């Protein structure tokens, strides 16, 4: 049975929840779990680099560990690992956020047009940064009601892991 934790990036987060690991050891453990998948070192390095760039993991003296954002993805019971990861990818202002300070984009609910759905079944919504006021449009795989519920709960939970700046909706 397929398991969402087997995706390399999310699997990395799951493995690091148990404690810090050296890059080499993390790659070794991923390979051990994914017995049917054979990826080169470059692929693993790319996935790890992406997690570092997104500030989900951090590296100190060749040791990788989860950041507060990575801990939230792993420990929260809100939605699935994929939904939490996707939420952070879409809702963090890349311009204004630097750990431990995270600025969450606010969904402008009046911009949701339920008649405008893309081929993946995603609704489109404008998101605005409460700090720099930049507006960006994202396709989200949530209904409007689920988006509101997810966003509100994520704001409550994320405050336990990072210094969060977010507006209510």
PDB file of C-alpha atoms in Angstrom:
ATOM      1  CA  UNK A   1       0.000   0.000   0.000  1.00  0.00           C
ATOM      2  CA  UNK A   2       1.337   3.423  -0.941  1.00  0.00           C
ATOM      3  CA  UNK A   3       2.130   5.690   1.981  1.00  0.00           C
ATOM      4  CA  UNK A   4       2.400   9.465   1.621  1.00  0.00           C
ATOM      5  CA  UNK A   5       5.361   9.469   3.991  1.00  0.00           C
ATOM      6  CA  UNK A   6       7.337   7.620   1.331  1.00  0.00           C
ATOM      7  CA  UNK A   7       7.692  10.774  -0.737  1.00  0.00           C
ATOM      8  CA  UNK A   8      11.351  11.612  -0.184  1.00  0.00           C
ATOM      9  CA  UNK A   9      10.876  15.109   1.208  1.00  0.00           C
ATOM     10  CA  UNK A  10       8.104  14.121   3.598  1.00  0.00           C
ATOM     11  CA  UNK A  11       9.945  10.938   4.532  1.00  0.00           C
ATOM     12  CA  UNK A  12      12.971  13.088   5.410  1.00  0.00           C
ATOM     13  CA  UNK A  13      10.782  15.130   7.759  1.00  0.00           C
ATOM     14  CA  UNK A  14       9.412  11.936   9.341  1.00  0.00           C
ATOM     15  CA  UNK A  15      12.883  10.507   9.912  1.00  0.00           C
ATOM     16  CA  UNK A  16      14.220  13.751  11.386  1.00  0.00           C
ATOM     17  CA  UNK A  17      11.350  13.870  13.879  1.00  0.00           C
ATOM     18  CA  UNK A  18      13.161  11.159  15.830  1.00  0.00           C
ATOM     19  CA  UNK A  19      16.224  13.397  16.131  1.00  0.00           C
ATOM     20  CA  UNK A  20      19.022  15.088  14.168  1.00  0.00           C
ATOM     21  CA  UNK A  21      20.903  13.059  11.548  1.00  0.00           C
ATOM     22  CA  UNK A  22      23.910  13.588   9.338  1.00  0.00           C
ATOM     23  CA  UNK A  23      23.026  13.989   5.652  1.00  0.00           C
ATOM     24  CA  UNK A  24      24.687  10.685   4.766  1.00  0.00           C
ATOM     25  CA  UNK A  25      22.734   8.808   7.448  1.00  0.00           C
ATOM     26  CA  UNK A  26      19.434  10.404   6.379  1.00  0.00           C
ATOM     27  CA  UNK A  27      19.990   9.300   2.762  1.00  0.00           C
ATOM     28  CA  UNK A  28      20.899   5.795   3.955  1.00  0.00           C
ATOM     29  CA  UNK A  29      17.692   5.504   5.990  1.00  0.00           C
ATOM     30  CA  UNK A  30      15.534   6.740   3.109  1.00  0.00           C
ATOM     31  CA  UNK A  31      17.118   4.147   0.805  1.00  0.00           C
ATOM     32  CA  UNK A  32      16.483   1.423   3.380  1.00  0.00           C
ATOM     33  CA  UNK A  33      12.769   2.313   3.547  1.00  0.00           C
ATOM     34  CA  UNK A  34      12.362   2.774  -0.217  1.00  0.00           C
ATOM     35  CA  UNK A  35      13.702  -0.600  -1.262  1.00  0.00           C
ATOM     36  CA  UNK A  36      12.138  -0.421  -4.743  1.00  0.00           C
ATOM     37  CA  UNK A  37      13.255   3.142  -5.473  1.00  0.00           C
ATOM     38  CA  UNK A  38      16.782   3.800  -6.677  1.00  0.00           C
ATOM     39  CA  UNK A  39      17.765   7.460  -6.782  1.00  0.00           C
ATOM     40  CA  UNK A  40      21.194   8.961  -7.227  1.00  0.00           C
ATOM     41  CA  UNK A  41      22.895  11.095  -4.598  1.00  0.00           C
ATOM     42  CA  UNK A  42      22.077  14.242  -6.593  1.00  0.00           C
ATOM     43  CA  UNK A  43      18.349  13.595  -6.196  1.00  0.00           C
ATOM     44  CA  UNK A  44      18.629  13.185  -2.437  1.00  0.00           C
ATOM     45  CA  UNK A  45      20.828  16.286  -2.209  1.00  0.00           C
ATOM     46  CA  UNK A  46      18.266  18.264  -4.236  1.00  0.00           C
ATOM     47  CA  UNK A  47      15.389  17.174  -1.973  1.00  0.00           C
ATOM     48  CA  UNK A  48      17.365  18.010   1.161  1.00  0.00           C
ATOM     49  CA  UNK A  49      18.449  21.383  -0.288  1.00  0.00           C
ATOM     50  CA  UNK A  50      14.812  22.203  -1.092  1.00  0.00           C
ATOM     51  CA  UNK A  51      13.776  21.411   2.495  1.00  0.00           C
ATOM     52  CA  UNK A  52      16.563  23.676   3.776  1.00  0.00           C
ATOM     53  CA  UNK A  53      15.571  26.491   1.379  1.00  0.00           C
ATOM     54  CA  UNK A  54      11.942  26.200   2.510  1.00  0.00           C
ATOM     55  CA  UNK A  55      13.181  26.328   6.120  1.00  0.00           C
ATOM     56  CA  UNK A  56      11.589  22.997   7.026  1.00  0.00           C
ATOM     57  CA  UNK A  57      14.961  21.587   8.088  1.00  0.00           C
ATOM     58  CA  UNK A  58      18.230  23.255   9.057  1.00  0.00           C
ATOM     59  CA  UNK A  59      21.844  22.190   8.825  1.00  0.00           C
ATOM     60  CA  UNK A  60      24.476  22.792  11.492  1.00  0.00           C
ATOM     61  CA  UNK A  61      27.923  21.192  11.188  1.00  0.00           C
ATOM     62  CA  UNK A  62      26.677  18.594   8.665  1.00  0.00           C
ATOM     63  CA  UNK A  63      23.802  17.616  10.960  1.00  0.00           C
ATOM     64  CA  UNK A  64      20.203  18.042   9.779  1.00  0.00           C
ATOM     65  CA  UNK A  65      17.315  18.758  12.146  1.00  0.00           C
ATOM     66  CA  UNK A  66      13.713  19.894  11.874  1.00  0.00           C
ATOM     67  CA  UNK A  67      12.838  23.559  12.236  1.00  0.00           C
ATOM     68  CA  UNK A  68       9.607  24.683  13.876  1.00  0.00           C
ATOM     69  CA  UNK A  69       7.875  24.529  10.481  1.00  0.00           C
ATOM     70  CA  UNK A  70       9.113  20.992   9.888  1.00  0.00           C
ATOM     71  CA  UNK A  71       7.952  19.988  13.354  1.00  0.00           C
ATOM     72  CA  UNK A  72       4.484  21.386  12.627  1.00  0.00           C
ATOM     73  CA  UNK A  73       4.217  19.394   9.387  1.00  0.00           C
ATOM     74  CA  UNK A  74       5.189  16.227  11.241  1.00  0.00           C
ATOM     75  CA  UNK A  75       3.309  16.655  14.523  1.00  0.00           C
ATOM     76  CA  UNK A  76       0.056  18.336  13.516  1.00  0.00           C
ATOM     77  CA  UNK A  77      -3.063  16.210  13.063  1.00  0.00           C
ATOM     78  CA  UNK A  78      -4.589  18.821  10.735  1.00  0.00           C
ATOM     79  CA  UNK A  79      -5.194  17.307   7.301  1.00  0.00           C
ATOM     80  CA  UNK A  80      -2.476  15.091   5.828  1.00  0.00           C
ATOM     81  CA  UNK A  81       1.285  15.574   5.620  1.00  0.00           C
ATOM     82  CA  UNK A  82       0.824  16.569   1.972  1.00  0.00           C
ATOM     83  CA  UNK A  83      -1.867  19.128   2.823  1.00  0.00           C
ATOM     84  CA  UNK A  84       0.229  20.700   5.581  1.00  0.00           C
ATOM     85  CA  UNK A  85       3.303  20.812   3.341  1.00  0.00           C
ATOM     86  CA  UNK A  86       1.281  22.287   0.475  1.00  0.00           C
ATOM     87  CA  UNK A  87      -0.300  24.818   2.837  1.00  0.00           C
ATOM     88  CA  UNK A  88       3.102  26.113   3.950  1.00  0.00           C
ATOM     89  CA  UNK A  89       4.348  26.191   0.348  1.00  0.00           C
ATOM     90  CA  UNK A  90       1.394  28.386  -0.684  1.00  0.00           C
ATOM     91  CA  UNK A  91       0.728  30.486   2.416  1.00  0.00           C
ATOM     92  CA  UNK A  92       4.146  31.620   3.675  1.00  0.00           C
ATOM     93  CA  UNK A  93       5.304  35.004   2.395  1.00  0.00           C
ATOM     94  CA  UNK A  94       8.745  34.226   1.023  1.00  0.00           C
ATOM     95  CA  UNK A  95       9.707  37.906   1.069  1.00  0.00           C
ATOM     96  CA  UNK A  96       8.821  38.642   4.706  1.00  0.00           C
ATOM     97  CA  UNK A  97       9.483  35.324   6.460  1.00  0.00           C
ATOM     98  CA  UNK A  98      12.813  34.289   8.015  1.00  0.00           C
ATOM     99  CA  UNK A  99      12.801  31.753  10.816  1.00  0.00           C
ATOM    100  CA  UNK A 100      11.883  31.978  13.578  1.00  0.00           C
ATOM    101  CA  UNK A 101       9.537  34.693  12.231  1.00  0.00           C
ATOM    102  CA  UNK A 102       6.904  33.522   9.758  1.00  0.00           C
ATOM    103  CA  UNK A 103       4.376  35.721   7.975  1.00  0.00           C
ATOM    104  CA  UNK A 104       1.306  33.894   6.719  1.00  0.00           C
ATOM    105  CA  UNK A 105      -0.531  35.138   3.648  1.00  0.00           C
ATOM    106  CA  UNK A 106      -4.214  35.879   4.225  1.00  0.00           C
ATOM    107  CA  UNK A 107      -6.769  34.359   1.838  1.00  0.00           C
ATOM    108  CA  UNK A 108      -9.059  37.003   0.374  1.00  0.00           C
ATOM    109  CA  UNK A 109     -12.243  34.963   0.456  1.00  0.00           C
ATOM    110  CA  UNK A 110     -14.197  37.370  -1.742  1.00  0.00           C
ATOM    111  CA  UNK A 111     -11.818  36.531  -4.629  1.00  0.00           C
ATOM    112  CA  UNK A 112     -12.864  32.863  -4.698  1.00  0.00           C
ATOM    113  CA  UNK A 113     -14.966  32.140  -7.756  1.00  0.00           C
ATOM    114  CA  UNK A 114     -16.429  28.632  -7.471  1.00  0.00           C
ATOM    115  CA  UNK A 115     -17.163  28.724 -11.209  1.00  0.00           C
ATOM    116  CA  UNK A 116     -13.454  29.175 -11.960  1.00  0.00           C
ATOM    117  CA  UNK A 117     -11.879  25.794 -11.226  1.00  0.00           C
ATOM    118  CA  UNK A 118      -8.764  24.509 -12.967  1.00  0.00           C
ATOM    119  CA  UNK A 119      -8.280  21.067 -14.543  1.00  0.00           C
ATOM    120  CA  UNK A 120      -7.058  19.659 -11.213  1.00  0.00           C
ATOM    121  CA  UNK A 121     -10.299  20.729  -9.520  1.00  0.00           C
ATOM    122  CA  UNK A 122      -8.587  23.533  -7.631  1.00  0.00           C
ATOM    123  CA  UNK A 123     -10.241  26.787  -6.666  1.00  0.00           C
ATOM    124  CA  UNK A 124      -8.333  30.015  -7.207  1.00  0.00           C
ATOM    125  CA  UNK A 125      -7.927  32.509  -4.396  1.00  0.00           C
ATOM    126  CA  UNK A 126      -5.879  35.659  -3.927  1.00  0.00           C
ATOM    127  CA  UNK A 127      -3.553  35.662  -0.914  1.00  0.00           C
ATOM    128  CA  UNK A 128      -2.234  38.900   0.600  1.00  0.00           C
ATOM    129  CA  UNK A 129       0.718  39.398   2.901  1.00  0.00           C
ATOM    130  CA  UNK A 130      -0.286  41.394   6.004  1.00  0.00           C
ATOM    131  CA  UNK A 131       3.210  42.889   6.130  1.00  0.00           C
ATOM    132  CA  UNK A 132       4.285  43.809   2.572  1.00  0.00           C
ATOM    133  CA  UNK A 133       0.738  43.763   1.085  1.00  0.00           C
ATOM    134  CA  UNK A 134       1.818  41.763  -1.996  1.00  0.00           C
ATOM    135  CA  UNK A 135      -1.080  39.787  -3.492  1.00  0.00           C
ATOM    136  CA  UNK A 136      -0.536  36.412  -5.137  1.00  0.00           C
ATOM    137  CA  UNK A 137      -3.064  34.025  -6.694  1.00  0.00           C
ATOM    138  CA  UNK A 138      -2.942  30.322  -5.855  1.00  0.00           C
ATOM    139  CA  UNK A 139      -4.862  27.248  -6.910  1.00  0.00           C
ATOM    140  CA  UNK A 140      -5.889  25.344  -3.791  1.00  0.00           C
ATOM    141  CA  UNK A 141      -7.382  21.892  -3.495  1.00  0.00           C
ATOM    142  CA  UNK A 142      -9.697  22.968  -0.667  1.00  0.00           C
ATOM    143  CA  UNK A 143     -13.326  23.976  -0.777  1.00  0.00           C
ATOM    144  CA  UNK A 144     -13.952  27.466   0.594  1.00  0.00           C
ATOM    145  CA  UNK A 145     -15.304  26.044   3.871  1.00  0.00           C
ATOM    146  CA  UNK A 146     -12.381  23.646   4.300  1.00  0.00           C
ATOM    147  CA  UNK A 147      -9.915  26.447   3.493  1.00  0.00           C
ATOM    148  CA  UNK A 148     -11.363  28.667   6.237  1.00  0.00           C
ATOM    149  CA  UNK A 149     -11.336  25.834   8.781  1.00  0.00           C
ATOM    150  CA  UNK A 150      -7.822  24.671   7.834  1.00  0.00           C
ATOM    151  CA  UNK A 151      -6.383  28.208   7.852  1.00  0.00           C
ATOM    152  CA  UNK A 152      -7.828  29.080  11.260  1.00  0.00           C
ATOM    153  CA  UNK A 153      -6.600  25.853  12.853  1.00  0.00           C
ATOM    154  CA  UNK A 154      -3.173  26.149  11.189  1.00  0.00           C
ATOM    155  CA  UNK A 155      -2.757  29.664  12.632  1.00  0.00           C
ATOM    156  CA  UNK A 156      -3.532  28.377  16.142  1.00  0.00           C
ATOM    157  CA  UNK A 157      -1.128  25.431  15.802  1.00  0.00           C
ATOM    158  CA  UNK A 158       1.743  27.236  14.058  1.00  0.00           C
ATOM    159  CA  UNK A 159       1.967  29.737  16.927  1.00  0.00           C
ATOM    160  CA  UNK A 160       3.236  26.836  19.056  1.00  0.00           C
ATOM    161  CA  UNK A 161       6.178  26.243  16.672  1.00  0.00           C
ATOM    162  CA  UNK A 162       7.219  29.661  15.268  1.00  0.00           C
ATOM    163  CA  UNK A 163       6.749  33.400  15.827  1.00  0.00           C
ATOM    164  CA  UNK A 164       3.741  33.824  13.568  1.00  0.00           C
ATOM    165  CA  UNK A 165       2.280  36.948  12.036  1.00  0.00           C
ATOM    166  CA  UNK A 166      -1.120  36.260  10.499  1.00  0.00           C
ATOM    167  CA  UNK A 167      -4.448  37.986  10.038  1.00  0.00           C
ATOM    168  CA  UNK A 168      -7.739  36.361  10.873  1.00  0.00           C
ATOM    169  CA  UNK A 169     -10.286  35.577   8.184  1.00  0.00           C
TER     170      UNK A 169
END
